[in-house]
């Protein structure tokens, strides 16, 4: 249940973060897929290490920061 919530949250986060790059739908979809896969990877690592439920907000903020970096680098590349 927590896994599905986490995946849903990261996918929605990518949608909100990518609204400024709607002019290229492929970039928008790529960002959504990348952040979902990164979130899945980190969630599995943290789940295997047995972190308590109080640690989930840190995982969510980590995925949000990774998404920001991906989106920011794409914006920089589009500006050049």
mmCIF file with all atom_site columns, N, CA and C in Angstrom:
data_model
loop_
_atom_site.group_PDB
_atom_site.id
_atom_site.type_symbol
_atom_site.label_atom_id
_atom_site.label_alt_id
_atom_site.label_comp_id
_atom_site.label_asym_id
_atom_site.label_entity_id
_atom_site.label_seq_id
_atom_site.pdbx_PDB_ins_code
_atom_site.Cartn_x
_atom_site.Cartn_y
_atom_site.Cartn_z
_atom_site.occupancy
_atom_site.B_iso_or_equiv
_atom_site.pdbx_formal_charge
_atom_site.auth_seq_id
_atom_site.auth_comp_id
_atom_site.auth_asym_id
_atom_site.auth_atom_id
_atom_site.pdbx_PDB_model_num
ATOM 1   N N  . UNK A 1 1  ? 0.820  -1.196 0.000   1.00 0.00 ? 1  UNK A N  1
ATOM 2   C CA . UNK A 1 1  ? 0.000  0.000  0.000   1.00 0.00 ? 1  UNK A CA 1
ATOM 3   C C  . UNK A 1 1  ? 0.871  1.270  0.000   1.00 0.00 ? 1  UNK A C  1
ATOM 4   N N  . UNK A 1 2  ? 1.863  1.283  0.866   1.00 0.00 ? 2  UNK A N  1
ATOM 5   C CA . UNK A 1 2  ? 2.757  2.439  0.915   1.00 0.00 ? 2  UNK A CA 1
ATOM 6   C C  . UNK A 1 2  ? 3.507  2.579  -0.400  1.00 0.00 ? 2  UNK A C  1
ATOM 7   N N  . UNK A 1 3  ? 3.884  1.443  -0.992  1.00 0.00 ? 3  UNK A N  1
ATOM 8   C CA . UNK A 1 3  ? 4.603  1.472  -2.272  1.00 0.00 ? 3  UNK A CA 1
ATOM 9   C C  . UNK A 1 3  ? 3.757  2.115  -3.365  1.00 0.00 ? 3  UNK A C  1
ATOM 10  N N  . UNK A 1 4  ? 2.480  1.750  -3.439  1.00 0.00 ? 4  UNK A N  1
ATOM 11  C CA . UNK A 1 4  ? 1.605  2.329  -4.460  1.00 0.00 ? 4  UNK A CA 1
ATOM 12  C C  . UNK A 1 4  ? 1.419  3.830  -4.237  1.00 0.00 ? 4  UNK A C  1
ATOM 13  N N  . UNK A 1 5  ? 1.282  4.224  -2.973  1.00 0.00 ? 5  UNK A N  1
ATOM 14  C CA . UNK A 1 5  ? 1.172  5.651  -2.670  1.00 0.00 ? 5  UNK A CA 1
ATOM 15  C C  . UNK A 1 5  ? 2.430  6.392  -3.098  1.00 0.00 ? 5  UNK A C  1
ATOM 16  N N  . UNK A 1 6  ? 3.579  5.792  -2.816  1.00 0.00 ? 6  UNK A N  1
ATOM 17  C CA . UNK A 1 6  ? 4.854  6.428  -3.148  1.00 0.00 ? 6  UNK A CA 1
ATOM 18  C C  . UNK A 1 6  ? 5.000  6.593  -4.656  1.00 0.00 ? 6  UNK A C  1
ATOM 19  N N  . UNK A 1 7  ? 4.661  5.545  -5.407  1.00 0.00 ? 7  UNK A N  1
ATOM 20  C CA . UNK A 1 7  ? 4.759  5.615  -6.861  1.00 0.00 ? 7  UNK A CA 1
ATOM 21  C C  . UNK A 1 7  ? 3.787  6.654  -7.427  1.00 0.00 ? 7  UNK A C  1
ATOM 22  N N  . UNK A 1 8  ? 2.574  6.689  -6.899  1.00 0.00 ? 8  UNK A N  1
ATOM 23  C CA . UNK A 1 8  ? 1.579  7.670  -7.331  1.00 0.00 ? 8  UNK A CA 1
ATOM 24  C C  . UNK A 1 8  ? 2.048  9.084  -7.018  1.00 0.00 ? 8  UNK A C  1
ATOM 25  N N  . UNK A 1 9  ? 2.610  9.282  -5.820  1.00 0.00 ? 9  UNK A N  1
ATOM 26  C CA . UNK A 1 9  ? 3.090  10.611 -5.425  1.00 0.00 ? 9  UNK A CA 1
ATOM 27  C C  . UNK A 1 9  ? 4.208  11.075 -6.344  1.00 0.00 ? 9  UNK A C  1
ATOM 28  N N  . UNK A 1 10 ? 5.169  10.206 -6.626  1.00 0.00 ? 10 UNK A N  1
ATOM 29  C CA . UNK A 1 10 ? 6.306  10.618 -7.456  1.00 0.00 ? 10 UNK A CA 1
ATOM 30  C C  . UNK A 1 10 ? 5.861  10.917 -8.881  1.00 0.00 ? 10 UNK A C  1
ATOM 31  N N  . UNK A 1 11 ? 4.901  10.160 -9.395  1.00 0.00 ? 11 UNK A N  1
ATOM 32  C CA . UNK A 1 11 ? 4.418  10.408 -10.747 1.00 0.00 ? 11 UNK A CA 1
ATOM 33  C C  . UNK A 1 11 ? 3.674  11.742 -10.812 1.00 0.00 ? 11 UNK A C  1
ATOM 34  N N  . UNK A 1 12 ? 2.848  12.026 -9.803  1.00 0.00 ? 12 UNK A N  1
ATOM 35  C CA . UNK A 1 12 ? 2.142  13.307 -9.781  1.00 0.00 ? 12 UNK A CA 1
ATOM 36  C C  . UNK A 1 12 ? 3.101  14.467 -9.594  1.00 0.00 ? 12 UNK A C  1
ATOM 37  N N  . UNK A 1 13 ? 4.130  14.255 -8.810  1.00 0.00 ? 13 UNK A N  1
ATOM 38  C CA . UNK A 1 13 ? 5.128  15.295 -8.616  1.00 0.00 ? 13 UNK A CA 1
ATOM 39  C C  . UNK A 1 13 ? 5.811  15.631 -9.937  1.00 0.00 ? 13 UNK A C  1
ATOM 40  N N  . UNK A 1 14 ? 6.071  14.623 -10.736 1.00 0.00 ? 14 UNK A N  1
ATOM 41  C CA . UNK A 1 14 ? 6.703  14.873 -12.026 1.00 0.00 ? 14 UNK A CA 1
ATOM 42  C C  . UNK A 1 14 ? 5.765  15.635 -12.960 1.00 0.00 ? 14 UNK A C  1
ATOM 43  N N  . UNK A 1 15 ? 4.478  15.377 -12.845 1.00 0.00 ? 15 UNK A N  1
ATOM 44  C CA . UNK A 1 15 ? 3.512  16.107 -13.675 1.00 0.00 ? 15 UNK A CA 1
ATOM 45  C C  . UNK A 1 15 ? 3.505  17.586 -13.308 1.00 0.00 ? 15 UNK A C  1
ATOM 46  N N  . UNK A 1 16 ? 3.463  17.885 -12.007 1.00 0.00 ? 16 UNK A N  1
ATOM 47  C CA . UNK A 1 16 ? 3.433  19.280 -11.581 1.00 0.00 ? 16 UNK A CA 1
ATOM 48  C C  . UNK A 1 16 ? 4.742  19.994 -11.895 1.00 0.00 ? 16 UNK A C  1
ATOM 49  N N  . UNK A 1 17 ? 5.846  19.290 -11.796 1.00 0.00 ? 17 UNK A N  1
ATOM 50  C CA . UNK A 1 17 ? 7.134  19.924 -12.032 1.00 0.00 ? 17 UNK A CA 1
ATOM 51  C C  . UNK A 1 17 ? 7.388  20.164 -13.514 1.00 0.00 ? 17 UNK A C  1
ATOM 52  N N  . UNK A 1 18 ? 6.797  19.360 -14.366 1.00 0.00 ? 18 UNK A N  1
ATOM 53  C CA . UNK A 1 18 ? 7.079  19.444 -15.799 1.00 0.00 ? 18 UNK A CA 1
ATOM 54  C C  . UNK A 1 18 ? 6.104  20.325 -16.553 1.00 0.00 ? 18 UNK A C  1
ATOM 55  N N  . UNK A 1 19 ? 5.249  21.049 -15.864 1.00 0.00 ? 19 UNK A N  1
ATOM 56  C CA . UNK A 1 19 ? 4.263  21.862 -16.576 1.00 0.00 ? 19 UNK A CA 1
ATOM 57  C C  . UNK A 1 19 ? 4.901  22.964 -17.409 1.00 0.00 ? 19 UNK A C  1
ATOM 58  N N  . UNK A 1 20 ? 6.102  23.405 -17.031 1.00 0.00 ? 20 UNK A N  1
ATOM 59  C CA . UNK A 1 20 ? 6.727  24.466 -17.816 1.00 0.00 ? 20 UNK A CA 1
ATOM 60  C C  . UNK A 1 20 ? 7.354  23.942 -19.108 1.00 0.00 ? 20 UNK A C  1
ATOM 61  N N  . UNK A 1 21 ? 7.470  22.613 -19.245 1.00 0.00 ? 21 UNK A N  1
ATOM 62  C CA . UNK A 1 21 ? 8.046  22.059 -20.470 1.00 0.00 ? 21 UNK A CA 1
ATOM 63  C C  . UNK A 1 21 ? 6.990  21.313 -21.281 1.00 0.00 ? 21 UNK A C  1
ATOM 64  N N  . UNK A 1 22 ? 5.744  21.791 -21.244 1.00 0.00 ? 22 UNK A N  1
ATOM 65  C CA . UNK A 1 22 ? 4.674  21.114 -21.972 1.00 0.00 ? 22 UNK A CA 1
ATOM 66  C C  . UNK A 1 22 ? 4.813  21.269 -23.479 1.00 0.00 ? 22 UNK A C  1
ATOM 67  N N  . UNK A 1 23 ? 5.693  22.146 -23.913 1.00 0.00 ? 23 UNK A N  1
ATOM 68  C CA . UNK A 1 23 ? 5.857  22.322 -25.353 1.00 0.00 ? 23 UNK A CA 1
ATOM 69  C C  . UNK A 1 23 ? 6.504  21.090 -25.986 1.00 0.00 ? 23 UNK A C  1
ATOM 70  N N  . UNK A 1 24 ? 7.191  20.277 -25.174 1.00 0.00 ? 24 UNK A N  1
ATOM 71  C CA . UNK A 1 24 ? 7.759  19.030 -25.708 1.00 0.00 ? 24 UNK A CA 1
ATOM 72  C C  . UNK A 1 24 ? 7.216  17.860 -24.891 1.00 0.00 ? 24 UNK A C  1
ATOM 73  N N  . UNK A 1 25 ? 6.166  17.214 -25.373 1.00 0.00 ? 25 UNK A N  1
ATOM 74  C CA . UNK A 1 25 ? 5.539  16.118 -24.631 1.00 0.00 ? 25 UNK A CA 1
ATOM 75  C C  . UNK A 1 25 ? 6.478  14.933 -24.383 1.00 0.00 ? 25 UNK A C  1
ATOM 76  N N  . UNK A 1 26 ? 7.423  14.700 -25.282 1.00 0.00 ? 26 UNK A N  1
ATOM 77  C CA . UNK A 1 26 ? 8.326  13.565 -25.063 1.00 0.00 ? 26 UNK A CA 1
ATOM 78  C C  . UNK A 1 26 ? 9.224  13.804 -23.856 1.00 0.00 ? 26 UNK A C  1
ATOM 79  N N  . UNK A 1 27 ? 9.662  15.041 -23.672 1.00 0.00 ? 27 UNK A N  1
ATOM 80  C CA . UNK A 1 27 ? 10.469 15.383 -22.501 1.00 0.00 ? 27 UNK A CA 1
ATOM 81  C C  . UNK A 1 27 ? 9.644  15.251 -21.233 1.00 0.00 ? 27 UNK A C  1
ATOM 82  N N  . UNK A 1 28 ? 8.403  15.659 -21.306 1.00 0.00 ? 28 UNK A N  1
ATOM 83  C CA . UNK A 1 28 ? 7.480  15.546 -20.175 1.00 0.00 ? 28 UNK A CA 1
ATOM 84  C C  . UNK A 1 28 ? 7.297  14.082 -19.774 1.00 0.00 ? 28 UNK A C  1
ATOM 85  N N  . UNK A 1 29 ? 7.081  13.218 -20.746 1.00 0.00 ? 29 UNK A N  1
ATOM 86  C CA . UNK A 1 29 ? 6.898  11.797 -20.468 1.00 0.00 ? 29 UNK A CA 1
ATOM 87  C C  . UNK A 1 29 ? 8.186  11.168 -19.966 1.00 0.00 ? 29 UNK A C  1
ATOM 88  N N  . UNK A 1 30 ? 9.312  11.562 -20.528 1.00 0.00 ? 30 UNK A N  1
ATOM 89  C CA . UNK A 1 30 ? 10.603 11.032 -20.093 1.00 0.00 ? 30 UNK A CA 1
ATOM 90  C C  . UNK A 1 30 ? 10.870 11.389 -18.639 1.00 0.00 ? 30 UNK A C  1
ATOM 91  N N  . UNK A 1 31 ? 10.600 12.630 -18.248 1.00 0.00 ? 31 UNK A N  1
ATOM 92  C CA . UNK A 1 31 ? 10.778 13.022 -16.846 1.00 0.00 ? 31 UNK A CA 1
ATOM 93  C C  . UNK A 1 31 ? 9.899  12.195 -15.923 1.00 0.00 ? 31 UNK A C  1
ATOM 94  N N  . UNK A 1 32 ? 8.658  11.952 -16.317 1.00 0.00 ? 32 UNK A N  1
ATOM 95  C CA . UNK A 1 32 ? 7.744  11.164 -15.498 1.00 0.00 ? 32 UNK A CA 1
ATOM 96  C C  . UNK A 1 32 ? 8.252  9.741  -15.308 1.00 0.00 ? 32 UNK A C  1
ATOM 97  N N  . UNK A 1 33 ? 8.727  9.141  -16.393 1.00 0.00 ? 33 UNK A N  1
ATOM 98  C CA . UNK A 1 33 ? 9.223  7.763  -16.313 1.00 0.00 ? 33 UNK A CA 1
ATOM 99  C C  . UNK A 1 33 ? 10.505 7.696  -15.496 1.00 0.00 ? 33 UNK A C  1
ATOM 100 N N  . UNK A 1 34 ? 11.413 8.634  -15.711 1.00 0.00 ? 34 UNK A N  1
ATOM 101 C CA . UNK A 1 34 ? 12.691 8.628  -14.994 1.00 0.00 ? 34 UNK A CA 1
ATOM 102 C C  . UNK A 1 34 ? 12.461 8.766  -13.494 1.00 0.00 ? 34 UNK A C  1
ATOM 103 N N  . UNK A 1 35 ? 11.637 9.696  -13.074 1.00 0.00 ? 35 UNK A N  1
ATOM 104 C CA . UNK A 1 35 ? 11.453 9.894  -11.640 1.00 0.00 ? 35 UNK A CA 1
ATOM 105 C C  . UNK A 1 35 ? 10.716 8.719  -11.012 1.00 0.00 ? 35 UNK A C  1
ATOM 106 N N  . UNK A 1 36 ? 9.820  8.086  -11.750 1.00 0.00 ? 36 UNK A N  1
ATOM 107 C CA . UNK A 1 36 ? 9.150  6.901  -11.211 1.00 0.00 ? 36 UNK A CA 1
ATOM 108 C C  . UNK A 1 36 ? 10.140 5.761  -11.012 1.00 0.00 ? 36 UNK A C  1
ATOM 109 N N  . UNK A 1 37 ? 11.050 5.570  -11.965 1.00 0.00 ? 37 UNK A N  1
ATOM 110 C CA . UNK A 1 37 ? 12.047 4.507  -11.828 1.00 0.00 ? 37 UNK A CA 1
ATOM 111 C C  . UNK A 1 37 ? 13.050 4.794  -10.711 1.00 0.00 ? 37 UNK A C  1
ATOM 112 N N  . UNK A 1 38 ? 13.482 6.049  -10.610 1.00 0.00 ? 38 UNK A N  1
ATOM 113 C CA . UNK A 1 38 ? 14.406 6.425  -9.529  1.00 0.00 ? 38 UNK A CA 1
ATOM 114 C C  . UNK A 1 38 ? 13.736 6.229  -8.172  1.00 0.00 ? 38 UNK A C  1
ATOM 115 N N  . UNK A 1 39 ? 12.479 6.630  -8.074  1.00 0.00 ? 39 UNK A N  1
ATOM 116 C CA . UNK A 1 39 ? 11.751 6.469  -6.821  1.00 0.00 ? 39 UNK A CA 1
ATOM 117 C C  . UNK A 1 39 ? 11.600 4.998  -6.457  1.00 0.00 ? 39 UNK A C  1
ATOM 118 N N  . UNK A 1 40 ? 11.301 4.182  -7.447  1.00 0.00 ? 40 UNK A N  1
ATOM 119 C CA . UNK A 1 40 ? 11.178 2.747  -7.208  1.00 0.00 ? 40 UNK A CA 1
ATOM 120 C C  . UNK A 1 40 ? 12.495 2.166  -6.722  1.00 0.00 ? 40 UNK A C  1
ATOM 121 N N  . UNK A 1 41 ? 13.593 2.564  -7.327  1.00 0.00 ? 41 UNK A N  1
ATOM 122 C CA . UNK A 1 41 ? 14.916 2.077  -6.946  1.00 0.00 ? 41 UNK A CA 1
ATOM 123 C C  . UNK A 1 41 ? 15.246 2.435  -5.495  1.00 0.00 ? 41 UNK A C  1
ATOM 124 N N  . UNK A 1 42 ? 15.073 3.708  -5.141  1.00 0.00 ? 42 UNK A N  1
ATOM 125 C CA . UNK A 1 42 ? 15.386 4.133  -3.784  1.00 0.00 ? 42 UNK A CA 1
ATOM 126 C C  . UNK A 1 42 ? 14.427 3.524  -2.771  1.00 0.00 ? 42 UNK A C  1
ATOM 127 N N  . UNK A 1 43 ? 13.163 3.370  -3.151  1.00 0.00 ? 43 UNK A N  1
ATOM 128 C CA . UNK A 1 43 ? 12.200 2.784  -2.228  1.00 0.00 ? 43 UNK A CA 1
ATOM 129 C C  . UNK A 1 43 ? 12.576 1.341  -1.914  1.00 0.00 ? 43 UNK A C  1
ATOM 130 N N  . UNK A 1 44 ? 13.004 0.586  -2.920  1.00 0.00 ? 44 UNK A N  1
ATOM 131 C CA . UNK A 1 44 ? 13.413 -0.799 -2.678  1.00 0.00 ? 44 UNK A CA 1
ATOM 132 C C  . UNK A 1 44 ? 14.638 -0.869 -1.778  1.00 0.00 ? 44 UNK A C  1
ATOM 133 N N  . UNK A 1 45 ? 15.597 0.027  -1.995  1.00 0.00 ? 45 UNK A N  1
ATOM 134 C CA . UNK A 1 45 ? 16.792 0.038  -1.151  1.00 0.00 ? 45 UNK A CA 1
ATOM 135 C C  . UNK A 1 45 ? 16.417 0.322  0.301   1.00 0.00 ? 45 UNK A C  1
ATOM 136 N N  . UNK A 1 46 ? 15.593 1.347  0.517   1.00 0.00 ? 46 UNK A N  1
ATOM 137 C CA . UNK A 1 46 ? 15.228 1.709  1.880   1.00 0.00 ? 46 UNK A CA 1
ATOM 138 C C  . UNK A 1 46 ? 14.337 0.654  2.518   1.00 0.00 ? 46 UNK A C  1
ATOM 139 N N  . UNK A 1 47 ? 13.507 -0.011 1.731   1.00 0.00 ? 47 UNK A N  1
ATOM 140 C CA . UNK A 1 47 ? 12.650 -1.059 2.267   1.00 0.00 ? 47 UNK A CA 1
ATOM 141 C C  . UNK A 1 47 ? 13.486 -2.253 2.708   1.00 0.00 ? 47 UNK A C  1
ATOM 142 N N  . UNK A 1 48 ? 14.510 -2.601 1.917   1.00 0.00 ? 48 UNK A N  1
ATOM 143 C CA . UNK A 1 48 ? 15.379 -3.717 2.267   1.00 0.00 ? 48 UNK A CA 1
ATOM 144 C C  . UNK A 1 48 ? 16.150 -3.404 3.552   1.00 0.00 ? 48 UNK A C  1
ATOM 145 N N  . UNK A 1 49 ? 16.563 -2.156 3.724   1.00 0.00 ? 49 UNK A N  1
ATOM 146 C CA . UNK A 1 49 ? 17.297 -1.778 4.932   1.00 0.00 ? 49 UNK A CA 1
ATOM 147 C C  . UNK A 1 49 ? 16.391 -1.705 6.155   1.00 0.00 ? 49 UNK A C  1
ATOM 148 N N  . UNK A 1 50 ? 15.087 -1.785 5.960   1.00 0.00 ? 50 UNK A N  1
ATOM 149 C CA . UNK A 1 50 ? 14.159 -1.862 7.071   1.00 0.00 ? 50 UNK A CA 1
ATOM 150 C C  . UNK A 1 50 ? 13.934 -0.558 7.820   1.00 0.00 ? 50 UNK A C  1
ATOM 151 N N  . UNK A 1 51 ? 13.835 0.545  7.086   1.00 0.00 ? 51 UNK A N  1
ATOM 152 C CA . UNK A 1 51 ? 13.581 1.818  7.757   1.00 0.00 ? 51 UNK A CA 1
ATOM 153 C C  . UNK A 1 51 ? 12.137 1.870  8.246   1.00 0.00 ? 51 UNK A C  1
ATOM 154 N N  . UNK A 1 52 ? 11.921 2.606  9.312   1.00 0.00 ? 52 UNK A N  1
ATOM 155 C CA . UNK A 1 52 ? 10.584 2.724  9.865   1.00 0.00 ? 52 UNK A CA 1
ATOM 156 C C  . UNK A 1 52 ? 9.718  3.621  8.991   1.00 0.00 ? 52 UNK A C  1
ATOM 157 N N  . UNK A 1 53 ? 8.430  3.631  9.264   1.00 0.00 ? 53 UNK A N  1
ATOM 158 C CA . UNK A 1 53 ? 7.503  4.425  8.460   1.00 0.00 ? 53 UNK A CA 1
ATOM 159 C C  . UNK A 1 53 ? 7.756  5.919  8.592   1.00 0.00 ? 53 UNK A C  1
ATOM 160 N N  . UNK A 1 54 ? 8.425  6.337  9.646   1.00 0.00 ? 54 UNK A N  1
ATOM 161 C CA . UNK A 1 54 ? 8.693  7.762  9.811   1.00 0.00 ? 54 UNK A CA 1
ATOM 162 C C  . UNK A 1 54 ? 9.736  8.257  8.827   1.00 0.00 ? 54 UNK A C  1
ATOM 163 N N  . UNK A 1 55 ? 10.434 7.361  8.163   1.00 0.00 ? 55 UNK A N  1
ATOM 164 C CA . UNK A 1 55 ? 11.480 7.761  7.219   1.00 0.00 ? 55 UNK A CA 1
ATOM 165 C C  . UNK A 1 55 ? 10.933 8.011  5.818   1.00 0.00 ? 55 UNK A C  1
ATOM 166 N N  . UNK A 1 56 ? 9.672  7.660  5.536   1.00 0.00 ? 56 UNK A N  1
ATOM 167 C CA . UNK A 1 56 ? 9.136  7.823  4.186   1.00 0.00 ? 56 UNK A CA 1
ATOM 168 C C  . UNK A 1 56 ? 9.139  9.262  3.681   1.00 0.00 ? 56 UNK A C  1
ATOM 169 N N  . UNK A 1 57 ? 8.860  10.274 4.526   1.00 0.00 ? 57 UNK A N  1
ATOM 170 C CA . UNK A 1 57 ? 8.946  11.648 4.005   1.00 0.00 ? 57 UNK A CA 1
ATOM 171 C C  . UNK A 1 57 ? 10.336 12.008 3.486   1.00 0.00 ? 57 UNK A C  1
ATOM 172 N N  . UNK A 1 58 ? 11.390 11.434 4.071   1.00 0.00 ? 58 UNK A N  1
ATOM 173 C CA . UNK A 1 58 ? 12.733 11.703 3.571   1.00 0.00 ? 58 UNK A CA 1
ATOM 174 C C  . UNK A 1 58 ? 12.924 11.105 2.183   1.00 0.00 ? 58 UNK A C  1
ATOM 175 N N  . UNK A 1 59 ? 12.348 9.942  1.960   1.00 0.00 ? 59 UNK A N  1
ATOM 176 C CA . UNK A 1 59 ? 12.435 9.319  0.636   1.00 0.00 ? 59 UNK A CA 1
ATOM 177 C C  . UNK A 1 59 ? 11.684 10.170 -0.388  1.00 0.00 ? 59 UNK A C  1
ATOM 178 N N  . UNK A 1 60 ? 10.512 10.668 0.003   1.00 0.00 ? 60 UNK A N  1
ATOM 179 C CA . UNK A 1 60 ? 9.727  11.501 -0.906  1.00 0.00 ? 60 UNK A CA 1
ATOM 180 C C  . UNK A 1 60 ? 10.457 12.799 -1.239  1.00 0.00 ? 60 UNK A C  1
ATOM 181 N N  . UNK A 1 61 ? 11.102 13.394 -0.240  1.00 0.00 ? 61 UNK A N  1
ATOM 182 C CA . UNK A 1 61 ? 11.826 14.634 -0.521  1.00 0.00 ? 61 UNK A CA 1
ATOM 183 C C  . UNK A 1 61 ? 13.052 14.370 -1.380  1.00 0.00 ? 61 UNK A C  1
ATOM 184 N N  . UNK A 1 62 ? 13.669 13.198 -1.217  1.00 0.00 ? 62 UNK A N  1
ATOM 185 C CA . UNK A 1 62 ? 14.803 12.835 -2.063  1.00 0.00 ? 62 UNK A CA 1
ATOM 186 C C  . UNK A 1 62 ? 14.366 12.714 -3.521  1.00 0.00 ? 62 UNK A C  1
ATOM 187 N N  . UNK A 1 63 ? 13.235 12.073 -3.762  1.00 0.00 ? 63 UNK A N  1
ATOM 188 C CA . UNK A 1 63 ? 12.756 11.945 -5.142  1.00 0.00 ? 63 UNK A CA 1
ATOM 189 C C  . UNK A 1 63 ? 12.369 13.312 -5.711  1.00 0.00 ? 63 UNK A C  1
ATOM 190 N N  . UNK A 1 64 ? 11.829 14.188 -4.853  1.00 0.00 ? 64 UNK A N  1
ATOM 191 C CA . UNK A 1 64 ? 11.475 15.535 -5.324  1.00 0.00 ? 64 UNK A CA 1
ATOM 192 C C  . UNK A 1 64 ? 12.723 16.311 -5.717  1.00 0.00 ? 64 UNK A C  1
ATOM 193 N N  . UNK A 1 65 ? 13.784 16.176 -4.931  1.00 0.00 ? 65 UNK A N  1
ATOM 194 C CA . UNK A 1 65 ? 15.031 16.877 -5.262  1.00 0.00 ? 65 UNK A CA 1
ATOM 195 C C  . UNK A 1 65 ? 15.652 16.324 -6.540  1.00 0.00 ? 65 UNK A C  1
ATOM 196 N N  . UNK A 1 66 ? 15.596 15.030 -6.730  1.00 0.00 ? 66 UNK A N  1
ATOM 197 C CA . UNK A 1 66 ? 16.132 14.436 -7.960  1.00 0.00 ? 66 UNK A CA 1
ATOM 198 C C  . UNK A 1 66 ? 15.341 14.915 -9.176  1.00 0.00 ? 66 UNK A C  1
ATOM 199 N N  . UNK A 1 67 ? 14.026 14.989 -9.020  1.00 0.00 ? 67 UNK A N  1
ATOM 200 C CA . UNK A 1 67 ? 13.197 15.473 -10.126 1.00 0.00 ? 67 UNK A CA 1
ATOM 201 C C  . UNK A 1 67 ? 13.528 16.921 -10.458 1.00 0.00 ? 67 UNK A C  1
ATOM 202 N N  . UNK A 1 68 ? 13.747 17.732 -9.429  1.00 0.00 ? 68 UNK A N  1
ATOM 203 C CA . UNK A 1 68 ? 14.094 19.134 -9.668  1.00 0.00 ? 68 UNK A CA 1
ATOM 204 C C  . UNK A 1 68 ? 15.402 19.237 -10.449 1.00 0.00 ? 68 UNK A C  1
ATOM 205 N N  . UNK A 1 69 ? 16.385 18.399 -10.095 1.00 0.00 ? 69 UNK A N  1
ATOM 206 C CA . UNK A 1 69 ? 17.662 18.431 -10.804 1.00 0.00 ? 69 UNK A CA 1
ATOM 207 C C  . UNK A 1 69 ? 17.502 18.011 -12.259 1.00 0.00 ? 69 UNK A C  1
ATOM 208 N N  . UNK A 1 70 ? 16.701 16.985 -12.497 1.00 0.00 ? 70 UNK A N  1
ATOM 209 C CA . UNK A 1 70 ? 16.476 16.517 -13.866 1.00 0.00 ? 70 UNK A CA 1
ATOM 210 C C  . UNK A 1 70 ? 15.787 17.614 -14.681 1.00 0.00 ? 70 UNK A C  1
ATOM 211 N N  . UNK A 1 71 ? 14.733 18.205 -14.105 1.00 0.00 ? 71 UNK A N  1
ATOM 212 C CA . UNK A 1 71 ? 13.971 19.227 -14.818 1.00 0.00 ? 71 UNK A CA 1
ATOM 213 C C  . UNK A 1 71 ? 14.805 20.481 -15.040 1.00 0.00 ? 71 UNK A C  1
ATOM 214 N N  . UNK A 1 72 ? 15.629 20.836 -14.059 1.00 0.00 ? 72 UNK A N  1
ATOM 215 C CA . UNK A 1 72 ? 16.470 22.025 -14.173 1.00 0.00 ? 72 UNK A CA 1
ATOM 216 C C  . UNK A 1 72 ? 17.531 21.843 -15.258 1.00 0.00 ? 72 UNK A C  1
ATOM 217 N N  . UNK A 1 73 ? 18.112 20.645 -15.336 1.00 0.00 ? 73 UNK A N  1
ATOM 218 C CA . UNK A 1 73 ? 19.126 20.413 -16.368 1.00 0.00 ? 73 UNK A CA 1
ATOM 219 C C  . UNK A 1 73 ? 18.495 20.413 -17.757 1.00 0.00 ? 73 UNK A C  1
ATOM 220 N N  . UNK A 1 74 ? 17.270 19.907 -17.874 1.00 0.00 ? 74 UNK A N  1
ATOM 221 C CA . UNK A 1 74 ? 16.579 19.941 -19.164 1.00 0.00 ? 74 UNK A CA 1
ATOM 222 C C  . UNK A 1 74 ? 16.261 21.373 -19.573 1.00 0.00 ? 74 UNK A C  1
ATOM 223 N N  . UNK A 1 75 ? 15.882 22.214 -18.623 1.00 0.00 ? 75 UNK A N  1
ATOM 224 C CA . UNK A 1 75 ? 15.604 23.617 -18.932 1.00 0.00 ? 75 UNK A CA 1
ATOM 225 C C  . UNK A 1 75 ? 16.867 24.333 -19.377 1.00 0.00 ? 75 UNK A C  1
ATOM 226 N N  . UNK A 1 76 ? 17.985 24.004 -18.739 1.00 0.00 ? 76 UNK A N  1
ATOM 227 C CA . UNK A 1 76 ? 19.257 24.620 -19.120 1.00 0.00 ? 76 UNK A CA 1
ATOM 228 C C  . UNK A 1 76 ? 19.666 24.200 -20.529 1.00 0.00 ? 76 UNK A C  1
ATOM 229 N N  . UNK A 1 77 ? 19.468 22.928 -20.849 1.00 0.00 ? 77 UNK A N  1
ATOM 230 C CA . UNK A 1 77 ? 19.822 22.440 -22.183 1.00 0.00 ? 77 UNK A CA 1
ATOM 231 C C  . UNK A 1 77 ? 18.928 23.060 -23.252 1.00 0.00 ? 77 UNK A C  1
ATOM 232 N N  . UNK A 1 78 ? 17.656 23.282 -22.924 1.00 0.00 ? 78 UNK A N  1
ATOM 233 C CA . UNK A 1 78 ? 16.749 23.887 -23.896 1.00 0.00 ? 78 UNK A CA 1
ATOM 234 C C  . UNK A 1 78 ? 17.063 25.356 -24.123 1.00 0.00 ? 78 UNK A C  1
ATOM 235 N N  . UNK A 1 79 ? 17.633 26.024 -23.121 1.00 0.00 ? 79 UNK A N  1
ATOM 236 C CA . UNK A 1 79 ? 17.962 27.441 -23.265 1.00 0.00 ? 79 UNK A CA 1
ATOM 237 C C  . UNK A 1 79 ? 19.158 27.646 -24.192 1.00 0.00 ? 79 UNK A C  1
ATOM 238 N N  . UNK A 1 80 ? 20.017 26.656 -24.278 1.00 0.00 ? 80 UNK A N  1
ATOM 239 C CA . UNK A 1 80 ? 21.214 26.797 -25.128 1.00 0.00 ? 80 UNK A CA 1
ATOM 240 C C  . UNK A 1 80 ? 20.916 26.402 -26.513 1.00 0.00 ? 80 UNK A C  1
#
